[in-house]
Amino acid sequence: MAPEIKYTKIFIDNKWVDAKSGKTFDTYDPHDGSVIAKVAEGDQADINLAVSAAKRAFHRNSEWRLIDAQDRGKLLNKFADLVHRDEEYLCALETYNNGAVITMSRTFIPRVVDTIRYLASLADKIQGDTMPIGGDLFSYTLKQPVGVCGLILPWNVPILMFISKVITALAAGCTVVVKPAEQTPLTALALAALLAEAGLPPGVVNVVPGFGPGAGSALTHHPDVAKISFTGSVEVGKLIQQAAGANNLKRVTLELGGKSPLVIMNDANLDIAVPYAALGVFTHQGQICIAASRLFVQAEIYDEFVKRAVAFAKARVVGDPKDPKSQQGPQIDEEMMKKVLGYIEKGKQEGAKLLTGGKRIGNQGFYVEPTVFADVKDDMTIAKEEIFGPVQSILKFDTLEEVIDRANDTNYGLAAGIFTTNIDTALQFSKHVEAGVVWINTYFSTSPQMPFGGFKESGLGRENGMMSVEAYLEVKSVITALPKKL
Ligand code: NAI
Ligand code: MG
């Protein structure tokens, strides 16, 4: 049964309001393309109201600014309790609006609760230093929240993205305006309701659904927004950095795309490496920024590996994400499905060997077959551009030196992995590969304790980990003269 849709309006000052323009947009179920609900379409006027609310909530005398840091953490932990209480509903809603298979949503949401608790625990650990300067000066640093933050979310893992940005900003003491992706506004609105229920003062969190060039762009250009955190495409990441520089020099954190290399050495245990490599690119229909989308396999095991990879892809169960038997659901929308199919056509035209998959499944919803290309060359489009679909591209290599250079020959640098039983090989690879996260004999494992982010065009800054909160803080040096003589 479809989950009940409780919230479809804009959330400002802990109240639900229509868009100033009165406009709405449809949000869809990617399983069959049917309309789930009409959602208020925020634009510049609504962003202005939301930013004003966030600015009021950030005033030096506001309840939020005066709260004890420990109590701020407690409020966020109360929110974690509510997310835990509503876990089943949030899983169903995420799967309904996003197409994530229900088994994935169900393993994800408990991790979301852990992430909230971890980030909330940073609230009362924000400390400055004292510095010994001069004989008669007393000097210390204060770390203070940067101000109103604009948080722009992607559609691929909507709940996790909301949590990692919103809770870090709140732990730091900032106030926020969230712009969820136009494809997946529903879970962000449900989470906003839970934040209000947890007792957050009005204006601390505001959520304005809408489109990128409308609400998104208005947020990135707003002079009262001190910081933007964004996850999405490199193209929009670059626009955001320009917008941030155009008026008030906003601080910017960017989590962008990837074309992550996964290397399988001759000495790897194939029983482990084959499924990890496949799940590294097929999980969530390939719509994960850290997908293992360039799979380098060493020459000696190449043929055997390819044979097993094809068998793995063929055995994948694709179907309705609400069905617990489904291992792969639909792509998020028709545009993204067409983009993926376009890349597959390019792969064929440019001479990659299509061994399985390659087509749309049925004509309802946005399903693409698990696809394997072998004999992929570095200069082919499918080896260079982010596909964001269930497409495994296998490339052959001979030596470690060669594969490190080829792995690094990209503008991206988000993730990388290696399967080998030789510790020297693993450590050499992790030292030289240009990526924000490196996995050895595993893939995809992330945790709120570990910093996450990219080298090169994969982004700026890091989320998660102790340092994540620093991106939402300003450091103030305070220097006091002491009396010369007592
Ligand atoms: P996108 O970057 O256009 O959208 C992400 C978010 O940015 C959405 O909330 C959107 O409304 C907003 N946005 C779009 N234009 C904006 C603007 N001018 N100013 C401010 N905000 C704006 O990504 P899209 O179009 O959904 O996907 C395109 C490609 O980006 C995907 O095929 C994939 O390769 C990559 N992508 C990467 C993600 C990641 O996790 N790093 C997540 C989503 C997409
Ligand atoms: Mg876009």
Short mmCIF file of C-alpha atoms and ligand atoms in Angstrom, two decimals:
data_model
loop_
_atom_site.label_atom_id
_atom_site.label_comp_id
_atom_site.label_asym_id
_atom_site.label_seq_id
_atom_site.Cartn_x
_atom_site.Cartn_y
_atom_site.Cartn_z
CA MET A 1 0.00 0.00 0.00
CA ALA A 2 1.25 3.48 -0.86
CA PRO A 3 2.41 5.53 2.14
CA GLU A 4 0.21 8.46 3.18
CA ILE A 5 1.47 11.83 1.88
CA LYS A 6 1.22 14.20 4.82
CA TYR A 7 3.23 17.23 3.71
CA THR A 8 3.38 18.93 0.32
CA LYS A 9 3.75 22.61 1.20
CA ILE A 10 6.66 24.94 1.90
CA PHE A 11 7.94 24.85 5.50
CA ILE A 12 8.85 28.28 6.92
CA ASP A 13 8.91 29.29 10.60
CA ASN A 14 7.56 25.83 11.54
CA LYS A 15 4.42 26.49 9.45
CA TRP A 16 3.18 24.98 6.19
CA VAL A 17 2.51 27.58 3.49
CA ASP A 18 1.67 27.65 -0.23
CA ALA A 19 4.10 29.13 -2.73
CA LYS A 20 3.63 32.90 -3.12
CA SER A 21 2.92 32.28 -6.80
CA GLY A 22 0.37 29.59 -5.92
CA LYS A 23 2.25 27.22 -8.25
CA THR A 24 2.72 23.50 -7.66
CA PHE A 25 4.66 20.77 -9.45
CA ASP A 26 4.03 17.04 -9.74
CA THR A 27 6.21 14.53 -7.97
CA TYR A 28 6.35 10.99 -9.37
CA ASP A 29 6.69 7.32 -8.53
CA PRO A 30 9.59 6.17 -10.77
CA HIS A 31 8.18 2.62 -10.76
CA ASP A 32 5.38 3.58 -13.15
CA GLY A 33 5.71 7.32 -13.74
CA SER A 34 2.40 8.03 -11.96
CA VAL A 35 1.90 11.30 -10.07
CA ILE A 36 2.18 10.87 -6.29
CA ALA A 37 1.31 14.41 -5.25
CA LYS A 38 1.37 18.06 -6.19
CA VAL A 39 4.02 19.94 -4.23
CA ALA A 40 4.29 23.70 -3.67
CA GLU A 41 6.81 25.16 -6.12
CA GLY A 42 8.98 27.64 -4.27
CA ASP A 43 10.73 30.44 -6.12
CA GLN A 44 12.67 33.59 -5.32
CA ALA A 45 9.79 35.12 -3.27
CA ASP A 46 9.54 32.02 -1.08
CA ILE A 47 13.31 31.77 -0.68
CA ASN A 48 13.30 35.42 0.48
CA LEU A 49 10.71 34.58 3.16
CA ALA A 50 12.58 31.45 4.24
CA VAL A 51 15.91 33.28 4.46
CA SER A 52 14.27 36.08 6.49
CA ALA A 53 12.88 33.48 8.91
CA ALA A 54 16.30 31.81 9.20
CA LYS A 55 17.92 35.20 9.74
CA ARG A 56 15.48 36.08 12.56
CA ALA A 57 16.13 32.68 14.14
CA PHE A 58 19.88 33.44 13.99
CA HIS A 59 19.59 36.83 15.76
CA ARG A 60 22.00 37.12 18.69
CA ASN A 61 19.09 37.19 21.16
CA SER A 62 17.10 34.36 19.60
CA GLU A 63 16.16 31.21 21.48
CA TRP A 64 18.42 29.20 19.14
CA ARG A 65 21.49 31.42 19.68
CA LEU A 66 21.05 31.47 23.44
CA ILE A 67 20.51 27.75 23.88
CA ASP A 68 23.19 25.81 25.75
CA ALA A 69 25.28 23.74 23.31
CA GLN A 70 24.46 20.58 25.21
CA ASP A 71 20.73 21.27 24.91
CA ARG A 72 21.21 21.83 21.17
CA GLY A 73 22.64 18.32 21.00
CA LYS A 74 19.74 16.97 23.07
CA LEU A 75 17.18 18.49 20.69
CA LEU A 76 18.93 16.81 17.76
CA ASN A 77 18.94 13.51 19.64
CA LYS A 78 15.20 13.92 20.24
CA PHE A 79 14.89 14.26 16.45
CA ALA A 80 16.88 11.01 16.07
CA ASP A 81 14.33 9.30 18.37
CA LEU A 82 11.49 10.53 16.15
CA VAL A 83 13.22 9.37 12.95
CA HIS A 84 13.68 5.98 14.64
CA ARG A 85 9.99 5.94 15.65
CA ASP A 86 8.92 6.69 12.04
CA GLU A 87 11.53 4.47 10.38
CA GLU A 88 9.04 2.23 8.59
CA TYR A 89 7.09 5.19 7.19
CA LEU A 90 10.22 7.06 6.07
CA CYS A 91 11.56 3.93 4.34
CA ALA A 92 8.31 3.46 2.46
CA LEU A 93 8.18 7.15 1.47
CA GLU A 94 11.80 7.17 0.27
CA THR A 95 11.21 4.06 -1.84
CA TYR A 96 7.94 5.45 -3.23
CA ASN A 97 9.40 8.79 -4.35
CA ASN A 98 12.95 7.71 -5.18
CA GLY A 99 12.75 4.10 -6.41
CA ALA A 100 15.39 2.81 -3.96
CA VAL A 101 14.63 -0.87 -3.40
CA ILE A 102 12.93 -1.31 -0.04
CA THR A 103 15.67 -3.60 1.27
CA MET A 104 18.17 -0.78 0.70
CA SER A 105 15.93 1.83 2.37
CA ARG A 106 15.54 -0.50 5.34
CA THR A 107 19.28 -0.91 5.81
CA PHE A 108 19.85 2.79 5.24
CA ILE A 109 17.45 4.39 7.69
CA PRO A 110 18.91 2.86 10.88
CA ARG A 111 22.27 4.21 9.67
CA VAL A 112 20.61 7.59 9.26
CA VAL A 113 19.64 7.52 12.93
CA ASP A 114 23.26 6.71 13.86
CA THR A 115 24.43 9.57 11.67
CA ILE A 116 22.10 12.04 13.40
CA ARG A 117 23.36 10.93 16.79
CA TYR A 118 27.00 11.18 15.73
CA LEU A 119 26.60 14.67 14.26
CA ALA A 120 24.45 15.79 17.21
CA SER A 121 27.26 14.70 19.53
CA LEU A 122 29.51 17.36 17.97
CA ALA A 123 27.28 20.21 19.21
CA ASP A 124 28.91 20.52 22.64
CA LYS A 125 32.46 19.77 21.48
CA ILE A 126 33.05 22.98 19.59
CA GLN A 127 35.96 24.54 21.41
CA GLY A 128 38.40 27.35 20.86
CA ASP A 129 41.99 27.62 22.06
CA THR A 130 44.05 29.93 24.21
CA MET A 131 47.33 31.23 22.78
CA PRO A 132 50.29 32.60 24.66
CA ILE A 133 51.06 35.86 22.83
CA GLY A 134 52.96 38.71 24.49
CA GLY A 135 53.50 38.91 28.24
CA ASP A 136 50.55 41.13 28.97
CA LEU A 137 47.97 39.83 26.54
CA PHE A 138 45.34 37.19 27.09
CA SER A 139 44.23 35.63 23.80
CA TYR A 140 41.69 33.02 22.86
CA THR A 141 39.63 31.89 19.91
CA LEU A 142 35.86 31.58 19.71
CA LYS A 143 34.26 29.28 17.18
CA GLN A 144 30.91 30.66 16.13
CA PRO A 145 28.24 29.53 13.66
CA VAL A 146 28.67 31.08 10.23
CA GLY A 147 25.03 32.16 9.88
CA VAL A 148 22.16 31.24 7.57
CA CYS A 149 23.09 28.24 5.40
CA GLY A 150 21.53 27.22 2.09
CA LEU A 151 21.52 23.44 1.70
CA ILE A 152 20.81 22.15 -1.80
CA LEU A 153 20.08 18.43 -2.02
CA PRO A 154 20.21 15.82 -4.80
CA TRP A 155 17.57 13.15 -5.45
CA ASN A 156 19.72 10.01 -5.20
CA VAL A 157 19.85 9.48 -1.43
CA PRO A 158 17.47 12.19 -0.21
CA ILE A 159 17.15 11.32 3.49
CA LEU A 160 20.86 10.78 4.05
CA MET A 161 21.75 14.00 2.22
CA PHE A 162 19.21 15.98 4.27
CA ILE A 163 20.63 14.57 7.50
CA SER A 164 24.31 14.99 6.79
CA LYS A 165 23.90 18.64 5.80
CA VAL A 166 21.11 19.79 8.13
CA ILE A 167 22.32 18.15 11.33
CA THR A 168 25.92 19.30 10.86
CA ALA A 169 24.75 22.88 10.30
CA LEU A 170 22.47 22.72 13.36
CA ALA A 171 25.15 21.11 15.54
CA ALA A 172 27.29 24.15 14.70
CA GLY A 173 24.43 26.45 15.70
CA CYS A 174 23.54 27.72 12.22
CA THR A 175 20.04 28.12 10.83
CA VAL A 176 19.15 26.66 7.43
CA VAL A 177 17.05 26.87 4.30
CA VAL A 178 16.88 23.51 2.53
CA LYS A 179 16.10 23.13 -1.18
CA PRO A 180 15.38 19.44 -1.85
CA ALA A 181 15.73 18.06 -5.37
CA GLU A 182 12.63 18.58 -7.51
CA GLN A 183 12.37 14.80 -8.07
CA THR A 184 12.27 13.90 -4.34
CA PRO A 185 10.76 16.59 -2.11
CA LEU A 186 8.63 14.33 0.11
CA THR A 187 11.06 12.90 2.67
CA ALA A 188 12.66 16.33 3.26
CA LEU A 189 9.22 17.70 4.17
CA ALA A 190 8.50 14.72 6.45
CA LEU A 191 11.84 15.28 8.22
CA ALA A 192 11.08 19.00 8.64
CA ALA A 193 7.87 18.06 10.46
CA LEU A 194 9.87 15.80 12.80
CA LEU A 195 12.39 18.58 13.53
CA ALA A 196 9.51 20.85 14.58
CA GLU A 197 8.04 18.02 16.68
CA ALA A 198 11.44 17.59 18.37
CA GLY A 199 11.11 21.20 19.51
CA LEU A 200 13.33 23.21 17.18
CA PRO A 201 12.40 26.90 17.40
CA PRO A 202 10.61 28.42 14.36
CA GLY A 203 12.89 29.53 11.53
CA VAL A 204 15.84 27.32 12.46
CA VAL A 205 15.01 24.86 9.66
CA ASN A 206 13.03 25.94 6.60
CA VAL A 207 12.37 23.75 3.54
CA VAL A 208 11.49 25.20 0.15
CA PRO A 209 10.78 22.63 -2.57
CA GLY A 210 11.24 23.83 -6.13
CA PHE A 211 13.52 23.72 -9.16
CA GLY A 212 17.22 24.48 -9.50
CA PRO A 213 17.08 27.59 -11.68
CA GLY A 214 14.23 28.98 -9.50
CA ALA A 215 14.47 28.30 -5.78
CA GLY A 216 17.99 26.82 -5.96
CA SER A 217 19.54 29.70 -7.80
CA ALA A 218 17.72 32.29 -5.61
CA LEU A 219 19.24 30.66 -2.53
CA THR A 220 22.77 30.67 -3.94
CA HIS A 221 22.48 34.37 -4.86
CA HIS A 222 20.83 35.56 -1.63
CA PRO A 223 22.96 38.18 0.16
CA ASP A 224 21.85 37.02 3.62
CA VAL A 225 23.02 33.44 3.07
CA ALA A 226 26.51 32.92 4.49
CA LYS A 227 27.18 29.41 3.25
CA ILE A 228 25.98 26.93 0.66
CA SER A 229 26.40 23.19 0.93
CA PHE A 230 25.52 21.35 -2.27
CA THR A 231 25.52 17.78 -3.54
CA GLY A 232 24.84 17.17 -7.23
CA SER A 233 26.39 17.61 -10.65
CA VAL A 234 29.76 19.20 -11.38
CA GLU A 235 28.01 21.54 -13.80
CA VAL A 236 25.74 23.01 -11.10
CA GLY A 237 28.57 22.90 -8.54
CA LYS A 238 30.52 25.29 -10.75
CA LEU A 239 27.47 27.60 -11.09
CA ILE A 240 27.14 27.61 -7.31
CA GLN A 241 30.73 28.59 -6.77
CA GLN A 242 30.29 31.43 -9.26
CA ALA A 243 27.09 32.59 -7.53
CA ALA A 244 28.85 32.39 -4.17
CA GLY A 245 31.57 34.70 -5.45
CA ALA A 246 29.21 37.06 -7.23
CA ASN A 247 27.92 39.02 -4.25
CA ASN A 248 28.75 38.20 -0.63
CA LEU A 249 31.52 35.56 -0.88
CA LYS A 250 29.58 32.67 0.58
CA ARG A 251 31.46 29.75 2.03
CA VAL A 252 30.90 26.70 -0.17
CA THR A 253 30.99 22.94 0.37
CA LEU A 254 30.51 20.88 -2.79
CA GLU A 255 30.00 17.13 -3.13
CA LEU A 256 29.99 16.47 -6.85
CA GLY A 257 30.17 13.55 -9.21
CA GLY A 258 32.71 10.81 -9.68
CA LYS A 259 34.16 8.30 -12.10
CA SER A 260 35.67 6.11 -9.46
CA PRO A 261 38.28 3.49 -10.36
CA LEU A 262 38.13 0.04 -8.81
CA VAL A 263 41.24 -2.06 -9.43
CA ILE A 264 41.32 -5.88 -9.32
CA MET A 265 44.84 -7.29 -9.09
CA ASN A 266 45.81 -10.79 -10.30
CA ASP A 267 46.20 -11.95 -6.69
CA ALA A 268 42.70 -10.84 -5.60
CA ASN A 269 40.19 -13.26 -4.18
CA LEU A 270 37.65 -13.31 -7.02
CA ASP A 271 34.90 -14.82 -4.88
CA ILE A 272 34.91 -11.52 -2.98
CA ALA A 273 36.01 -9.13 -5.72
CA VAL A 274 33.40 -10.06 -8.34
CA PRO A 275 30.32 -9.35 -6.18
CA TYR A 276 31.86 -6.21 -4.65
CA ALA A 277 32.72 -4.84 -8.08
CA ALA A 278 29.23 -5.58 -9.38
CA LEU A 279 27.43 -4.16 -6.37
CA GLY A 280 29.82 -1.22 -6.53
CA VAL A 281 28.14 -0.14 -9.74
CA PHE A 282 24.69 -1.79 -9.72
CA THR A 283 23.59 -0.80 -6.21
CA HIS A 284 20.78 1.77 -6.34
CA GLN A 285 20.71 1.48 -10.13
CA GLY A 286 24.17 3.07 -10.32
CA GLN A 287 22.83 6.36 -8.97
CA ILE A 288 25.55 6.79 -6.38
CA CYS A 289 28.32 9.36 -6.66
CA ILE A 290 30.92 6.83 -5.43
CA ALA A 291 29.84 4.11 -7.90
CA ALA A 292 32.73 1.93 -9.12
CA SER A 293 32.19 3.03 -12.69
CA ARG A 294 35.69 2.27 -14.04
CA LEU A 295 36.61 -1.31 -13.27
CA PHE A 296 40.26 -2.07 -14.04
CA VAL A 297 41.06 -5.81 -14.12
CA GLN A 298 44.63 -7.12 -14.40
CA ALA A 299 45.42 -9.09 -17.57
CA GLU A 300 45.97 -12.57 -16.12
CA ILE A 301 42.51 -12.82 -14.54
CA TYR A 302 40.68 -10.59 -17.02
CA ASP A 303 38.81 -13.26 -19.01
CA GLU A 304 37.73 -15.20 -15.94
CA PHE A 305 36.65 -12.02 -14.18
CA VAL A 306 34.58 -10.81 -17.15
CA LYS A 307 32.82 -14.19 -17.37
CA ARG A 308 31.87 -14.06 -13.70
CA ALA A 309 30.84 -10.39 -13.88
CA VAL A 310 28.42 -11.15 -16.71
CA ALA A 311 26.91 -14.06 -14.78
CA PHE A 312 26.45 -11.80 -11.73
CA ALA A 313 24.73 -9.07 -13.78
CA LYS A 314 22.41 -11.59 -15.46
CA ALA A 315 21.28 -12.93 -12.09
CA ARG A 316 20.20 -9.51 -10.76
CA VAL A 317 16.49 -9.29 -9.98
CA VAL A 318 15.07 -6.06 -11.38
CA GLY A 319 11.56 -4.99 -10.42
CA ASP A 320 9.18 -2.93 -8.31
CA PRO A 321 11.29 -1.37 -5.53
CA LYS A 322 8.46 -1.96 -3.05
CA ASP A 323 8.92 -5.73 -3.50
CA PRO A 324 11.53 -7.04 -1.04
CA LYS A 325 12.70 -9.52 -3.71
CA SER A 326 13.83 -6.71 -6.05
CA GLN A 327 17.57 -6.02 -6.08
CA GLN A 328 17.37 -3.22 -8.61
CA GLY A 329 14.63 -0.62 -9.07
CA PRO A 330 13.96 2.08 -11.66
CA GLN A 331 16.12 5.09 -12.55
CA ILE A 332 14.81 8.28 -10.96
CA ASP A 333 13.03 9.69 -14.01
CA GLU A 334 12.67 9.54 -17.76
CA GLU A 335 15.40 12.13 -18.36
CA MET A 336 17.97 10.17 -16.34
CA MET A 337 16.89 6.86 -17.93
CA LYS A 338 17.37 8.36 -21.40
CA LYS A 339 20.75 9.74 -20.37
CA VAL A 340 21.87 6.26 -19.25
CA LEU A 341 20.55 4.61 -22.44
CA GLY A 342 22.33 7.32 -24.45
CA TYR A 343 25.64 6.42 -22.78
CA ILE A 344 25.04 2.74 -23.56
CA GLU A 345 24.53 3.61 -27.26
CA LYS A 346 27.74 5.68 -27.18
CA GLY A 347 29.58 2.71 -25.66
CA LYS A 348 28.46 0.44 -28.50
CA GLN A 349 29.26 3.02 -31.19
CA GLU A 350 32.75 3.65 -29.80
CA GLY A 351 33.58 -0.07 -29.87
CA ALA A 352 33.12 -1.32 -26.30
CA LYS A 353 31.94 -4.93 -26.15
CA LEU A 354 28.37 -5.16 -24.79
CA LEU A 355 28.13 -8.53 -23.04
CA THR A 356 24.76 -8.29 -21.31
CA GLY A 357 21.93 -5.79 -20.80
CA GLY A 358 21.87 -2.48 -22.63
CA LYS A 359 18.12 -1.97 -22.98
CA ARG A 360 15.17 -0.42 -21.21
CA ILE A 361 12.95 -2.97 -19.46
CA GLY A 362 9.25 -2.72 -20.44
CA ASN A 363 7.63 0.60 -21.22
CA GLN A 364 6.30 1.59 -17.82
CA GLY A 365 8.57 3.23 -15.26
CA PHE A 366 12.24 3.86 -15.86
CA TYR A 367 13.98 0.49 -15.67
CA VAL A 368 17.33 -0.24 -17.34
CA GLU A 369 18.90 -3.71 -17.60
CA PRO A 370 22.06 -4.39 -15.60
CA THR A 371 24.66 -3.82 -18.31
CA VAL A 372 28.25 -5.00 -18.70
CA PHE A 373 30.74 -3.62 -21.21
CA ALA A 374 34.16 -5.26 -21.60
CA ASP A 375 37.21 -4.09 -23.55
CA VAL A 376 36.48 -0.49 -22.59
CA LYS A 377 39.28 1.95 -23.47
CA ASP A 378 40.25 5.04 -21.45
CA ASP A 379 39.23 7.50 -24.17
CA MET A 380 35.70 6.12 -24.64
CA THR A 381 32.87 8.31 -23.39
CA ILE A 382 31.64 5.59 -21.01
CA ALA A 383 35.08 5.53 -19.37
CA LYS A 384 35.21 9.30 -18.97
CA GLU A 385 31.77 10.61 -18.06
CA GLU A 386 29.56 9.87 -15.07
CA ILE A 387 26.74 7.60 -16.29
CA PHE A 388 24.73 7.32 -13.02
CA GLY A 389 23.19 4.07 -14.23
CA PRO A 390 23.62 0.28 -13.89
CA VAL A 391 26.49 0.09 -16.37
CA GLN A 392 29.70 -1.77 -15.54
CA SER A 393 32.66 -0.75 -17.71
CA ILE A 394 35.60 -3.20 -17.57
CA LEU A 395 39.09 -2.11 -18.65
CA LYS A 396 42.23 -4.28 -18.84
CA PHE A 397 45.64 -3.32 -17.37
CA ASP A 398 49.07 -4.87 -16.88
CA THR A 399 50.99 -3.18 -14.05
CA LEU A 400 50.26 -1.30 -10.84
CA GLU A 401 52.18 1.79 -12.02
CA GLU A 402 50.15 1.85 -15.22
CA VAL A 403 46.80 1.49 -13.48
CA ILE A 404 47.55 4.23 -10.93
CA ASP A 405 48.28 6.69 -13.74
CA ARG A 406 45.20 5.62 -15.69
CA ALA A 407 43.01 5.76 -12.55
CA ASN A 408 44.19 9.33 -11.93
CA ASP A 409 43.73 10.45 -15.54
CA THR A 410 40.35 12.07 -14.85
CA ASN A 411 38.99 15.36 -13.55
CA TYR A 412 37.13 13.47 -10.85
CA GLY A 413 38.53 12.22 -7.54
CA LEU A 414 35.77 11.01 -5.26
CA ALA A 415 36.44 7.34 -4.47
CA ALA A 416 38.72 4.45 -5.44
CA GLY A 417 39.13 0.82 -4.51
CA ILE A 418 41.55 -2.05 -4.87
CA PHE A 419 41.27 -5.82 -4.37
CA THR A 420 44.59 -7.48 -3.69
CA THR A 421 46.13 -9.82 -1.14
CA ASN A 422 49.46 -7.94 -1.24
CA ILE A 423 49.71 -5.27 1.47
CA ASP A 424 52.44 -3.33 -0.39
CA THR A 425 50.28 -3.09 -3.49
CA ALA A 426 47.29 -1.89 -1.44
CA LEU A 427 49.31 0.75 0.42
CA GLN A 428 51.07 2.01 -2.72
CA PHE A 429 47.72 2.36 -4.46
CA SER A 430 46.09 4.19 -1.55
CA LYS A 431 49.04 6.55 -1.32
CA HIS A 432 49.05 7.53 -4.98
CA VAL A 433 45.42 7.40 -6.10
CA GLU A 434 43.71 10.80 -6.17
CA ALA A 435 40.45 10.22 -4.32
CA GLY A 436 38.70 11.32 -1.14
CA VAL A 437 38.07 7.73 -0.03
CA VAL A 438 40.00 4.54 -0.81
CA TRP A 439 38.70 1.05 -0.09
CA ILE A 440 40.94 -2.00 0.20
CA ASN A 441 39.25 -5.38 -0.30
CA THR A 442 35.86 -3.78 0.24
CA TYR A 443 33.74 -1.08 -1.37
CA PHE A 444 31.06 1.47 -0.40
CA SER A 445 31.50 1.23 3.37
CA THR A 446 31.06 4.71 4.78
CA SER A 447 30.38 5.86 8.29
CA PRO A 448 29.52 9.17 9.95
CA GLN A 449 32.91 9.07 11.71
CA MET A 450 34.83 9.13 8.40
CA PRO A 451 35.24 12.37 6.43
CA PHE A 452 33.63 12.20 3.00
CA GLY A 453 34.34 14.33 -0.06
CA GLY A 454 36.35 14.60 -3.22
CA PHE A 455 39.62 15.63 -4.84
CA LYS A 456 39.65 17.71 -8.05
CA GLU A 457 36.24 18.37 -9.63
CA SER A 458 34.54 15.92 -7.29
CA GLY A 459 34.18 18.69 -4.79
CA LEU A 460 35.36 21.06 -2.12
CA GLY A 461 35.46 20.30 1.59
CA ARG A 462 34.39 17.25 3.54
CA GLU A 463 31.20 16.11 5.21
CA ASN A 464 30.93 13.74 8.19
CA GLY A 465 33.72 13.18 10.70
CA MET A 466 34.76 15.56 13.48
CA MET A 467 35.94 18.15 10.96
CA SER A 468 32.55 18.44 9.21
CA VAL A 469 31.27 20.96 11.72
CA GLU A 470 34.23 23.27 11.04
CA ALA A 471 32.75 24.08 7.62
CA TYR A 472 29.83 25.76 9.42
CA LEU A 473 31.96 27.79 11.85
CA GLU A 474 33.89 31.05 11.85
CA VAL A 475 36.94 31.42 14.07
CA LYS A 476 37.27 34.65 16.02
CA SER A 477 40.53 35.64 17.72
CA VAL A 478 40.02 37.67 20.88
CA ILE A 479 43.00 39.54 22.35
CA THR A 480 42.76 41.25 25.72
CA ALA A 481 45.32 43.51 27.35
CA LEU A 482 46.02 42.68 30.98
CA PRO A 483 47.09 45.42 33.38
CA LYS A 484 50.87 45.95 33.12
CA LYS A 485 51.34 45.59 36.87
CA LEU A 486 49.22 44.23 39.63
P1 NAI B 1 21.76 18.78 -10.53
O1 NAI B 1 23.11 19.13 -10.06
O2 NAI B 1 21.15 19.57 -11.62
O3 NAI B 1 20.71 18.83 -9.29
C1 NAI B 1 21.06 18.69 -7.93
C2 NAI B 1 20.35 19.77 -7.13
O4 NAI B 1 20.77 21.05 -7.58
C3 NAI B 1 18.83 19.77 -7.24
O5 NAI B 1 18.27 20.14 -5.99
C4 NAI B 1 18.58 20.86 -8.26
O6 NAI B 1 17.30 21.45 -8.16
C5 NAI B 1 19.65 21.87 -7.88
N1 NAI B 1 20.02 22.81 -8.94
C6 NAI B 1 20.00 22.60 -10.29
N2 NAI B 1 20.38 23.72 -10.93
C7 NAI B 1 20.66 24.65 -9.98
C8 NAI B 1 21.11 26.01 -10.02
N3 NAI B 1 21.32 26.62 -11.16
N4 NAI B 1 21.30 26.64 -8.85
C9 NAI B 1 21.08 26.03 -7.69
N5 NAI B 1 20.64 24.77 -7.58
C10 NAI B 1 20.44 24.08 -8.71
O7 NAI B 1 21.80 17.25 -10.91
P2 NAI B 1 20.77 16.44 -11.83
O8 NAI B 1 20.40 17.26 -13.01
O9 NAI B 1 19.69 15.96 -10.96
O10 NAI B 1 21.66 15.22 -12.28
C11 NAI B 1 22.65 15.40 -13.31
C12 NAI B 1 23.83 14.52 -13.05
O11 NAI B 1 24.50 14.96 -11.90
C13 NAI B 1 23.51 13.06 -12.78
O12 NAI B 1 23.33 12.33 -13.96
C14 NAI B 1 24.74 12.64 -12.04
O13 NAI B 1 25.78 12.38 -12.96
C15 NAI B 1 25.10 13.88 -11.24
N6 NAI B 1 24.59 13.81 -9.85
C16 NAI B 1 25.48 13.57 -8.85
C17 NAI B 1 25.04 13.44 -7.55
C18 NAI B 1 25.99 13.15 -6.44
O14 NAI B 1 25.66 12.44 -5.52
N7 NAI B 1 27.16 13.73 -6.44
C19 NAI B 1 23.62 13.52 -7.19
C20 NAI B 1 22.77 13.85 -8.31
C21 NAI B 1 23.26 13.97 -9.58
MG MG B 2 20.43 19.25 -13.53
#
